[in-house]
Amino acid sequence: MSLRHQSGAGATLPDGMTADQVLARLDAPVLRVGAEKTEWQCIRDDHAAMAAAGEWSDLLEALRYTDQERVMASGGRRVASLISEGMRAGLSQAVLRQDWTAALAQLETLEGLHDRNPDDYCAAQVVAQGHVDYATARRNAAAQGQLSHEVWSEAALHFDRAETLVTLFDPIEEMSPLLAATRYALLSGIEDGGAVCREWYQDWVDLDPEDAAAHAAHAINMLPGWHGSLSAFEKEARRAVRLTEAVTGKAAYAVFHLTAVETLGDLSPTVDLAYFCEAIADYQSATGCQHRANISAQLLSRLAMGFRKEGAGAGYQLTKVRAALSDVLWNRLREIHLETWTRGTESLAFAMAEVFGPALKRGARIVRRGDGLGTLVRRT
């Protein structure tokens, strides 16, 4: 697809080019949604269709196998988690519409699944996660500062039910990262969350050290306002690396700080920028996928934009981030996934100008080359 008419940006970028001029030189593949996200949705939809057809026995078998075998979809997503989401699709759709009556009816259907399979931890996980989803949505739907006692009490009942279901089984004994993830999701609804969050996080990581979802979930709880502080957040990010470095290098550090950006709108002030740039490379290498390459590139582009605006005082930071951005574009990014560029084509154009600007001014175009992007002067 063409980006030439999508930028609407005339702002001057590095080397004096405009965003429109830079994007007009981009001949690499550009997709609205990457293959990874498409695959995730297909897995959800396939298993939602099975649930609608009442194929619960087959669903539980598939859920158990993919969970215990740690089956990974593209982009590092766990297939078991996607299957469970598909099994709860009816509930999720009702919650999205804020149709609480329909949502409760969907929960009753899921409770029937557990009633028929009381000794199956997979059935308990699906139902428990459904209660957590419902309770969280009810709380979030209430206007800020207007959370009624009735809504709070209702949500608490659903968290209690989820806790009862989850504690019927032990994630370690069942060898179930999925169950560990749902137990961790209880933290927002139980009083002693701060006391158990680190233990439950480590259980999840021990069961599946390659799953970035564990780091992302724990990172939120380690931020101020949840169960942590800025110093605790940085300490826990380093601990996450120690727990998983043999498998994914420093990737966990990147996941923690990517989550901070998503939650706070900016990097944590505790970040070690040089260490973070190394971690970003490990984060993408852990899966080798284009989804993570795009996430890395867009964040590094945003950071570089900010450091350029700060001027000479941010020269060191700009140098580090620019080197990391160059590595991603030259060696890792082969196609553009627009859904990951949260600031649209502005940051995309900036990234291309920052790295390829001198060649673009000489008339080059940006093309796919090897495992990344490169420049080419086309002969006419």
Coordinates of N, CA and C in Angstrom, one line a residue, residues 11 33 40 51-52 68 79 95 114 134 136 158 162 169 171 173 198 235 253 265 293 295 372:
A11 N 6.1 18.9 7.9 CA 7.1 19.3 8.8 C 8.5 18.9 8.3
V33 N -1.9 -4.2 9.0 CA -1.8 -5.2 10.1 C -0.8 -6.3 9.7
W40 N -2.9 -14.3 15.2 CA -3.5 -14.4 16.5 C -5.0 -14.4 16.4
A51 N -16.2 -23.3 20.1 CA -17.0 -23.1 21.3 C -18.5 -22.9 21.0
A52 N -18.7 -22.1 19.9 CA -20.1 -21.9 19.5 C -20.8 -23.2 19.1
Q68 N 0.9 -27.0 28.1 CA 2.0 -27.8 28.7 C 3.2 -27.9 27.7
V79 N -0.1 -19.9 22.2 CA -1.3 -20.4 21.6 C -2.3 -20.7 22.6
V95 N -18.9 -8.0 27.1 CA -18.2 -7.0 27.9 C -17.9 -5.8 27.1
H114 N -17.1 -25.9 33.6 CA -16.3 -26.4 34.8 C -17.1 -27.5 35.6
Y134 N -14.6 -10.1 33.6 CA -15.9 -9.4 33.9 C -15.7 -8.4 35.0
T136 N -13.0 -6.9 36.1 CA -12.2 -5.8 35.7 C -12.9 -4.8 34.8
H158 N -16.8 -11.6 41.9 CA -16.3 -12.3 40.8 C -14.8 -12.7 41.0
A162 N -13.1 -16.4 41.0 CA -11.9 -16.7 40.2 C -10.8 -17.3 41.1
F169 N -6.1 -25.8 41.9 CA -5.0 -26.5 41.2 C -3.7 -25.6 41.5
P171 N -0.3 -24.3 39.8 CA 0.3 -24.2 38.4 C 1.6 -25.0 38.2
E173 N 2.5 -27.9 39.8 CA 2.1 -29.3 39.7 C 1.5 -29.6 38.4
R198 N 5.5 -11.0 43.7 CA 6.8 -11.4 43.2 C 6.9 -12.9 43.1
K235 N 14.6 -2.3 40.0 CA 15.2 -3.4 40.6 C 14.6 -4.7 40.1
Y253 N 14.3 -6.8 30.3 CA 14.5 -5.4 30.6 C 13.7 -4.5 29.6
G265 N 3.3 6.7 29.3 CA 3.4 7.6 28.2 C 4.9 8.0 27.9
A293 N 10.1 -6.1 15.6 CA 10.9 -5.2 14.9 C 10.2 -3.9 14.8
I295 N 7.7 -2.7 16.6 CA 7.5 -2.1 18.0 C 8.8 -1.4 18.4
G372 N 16.8 -6.6 6.5 CA 16.4 -5.3 6.9 C 16.1 -4.5 5.7

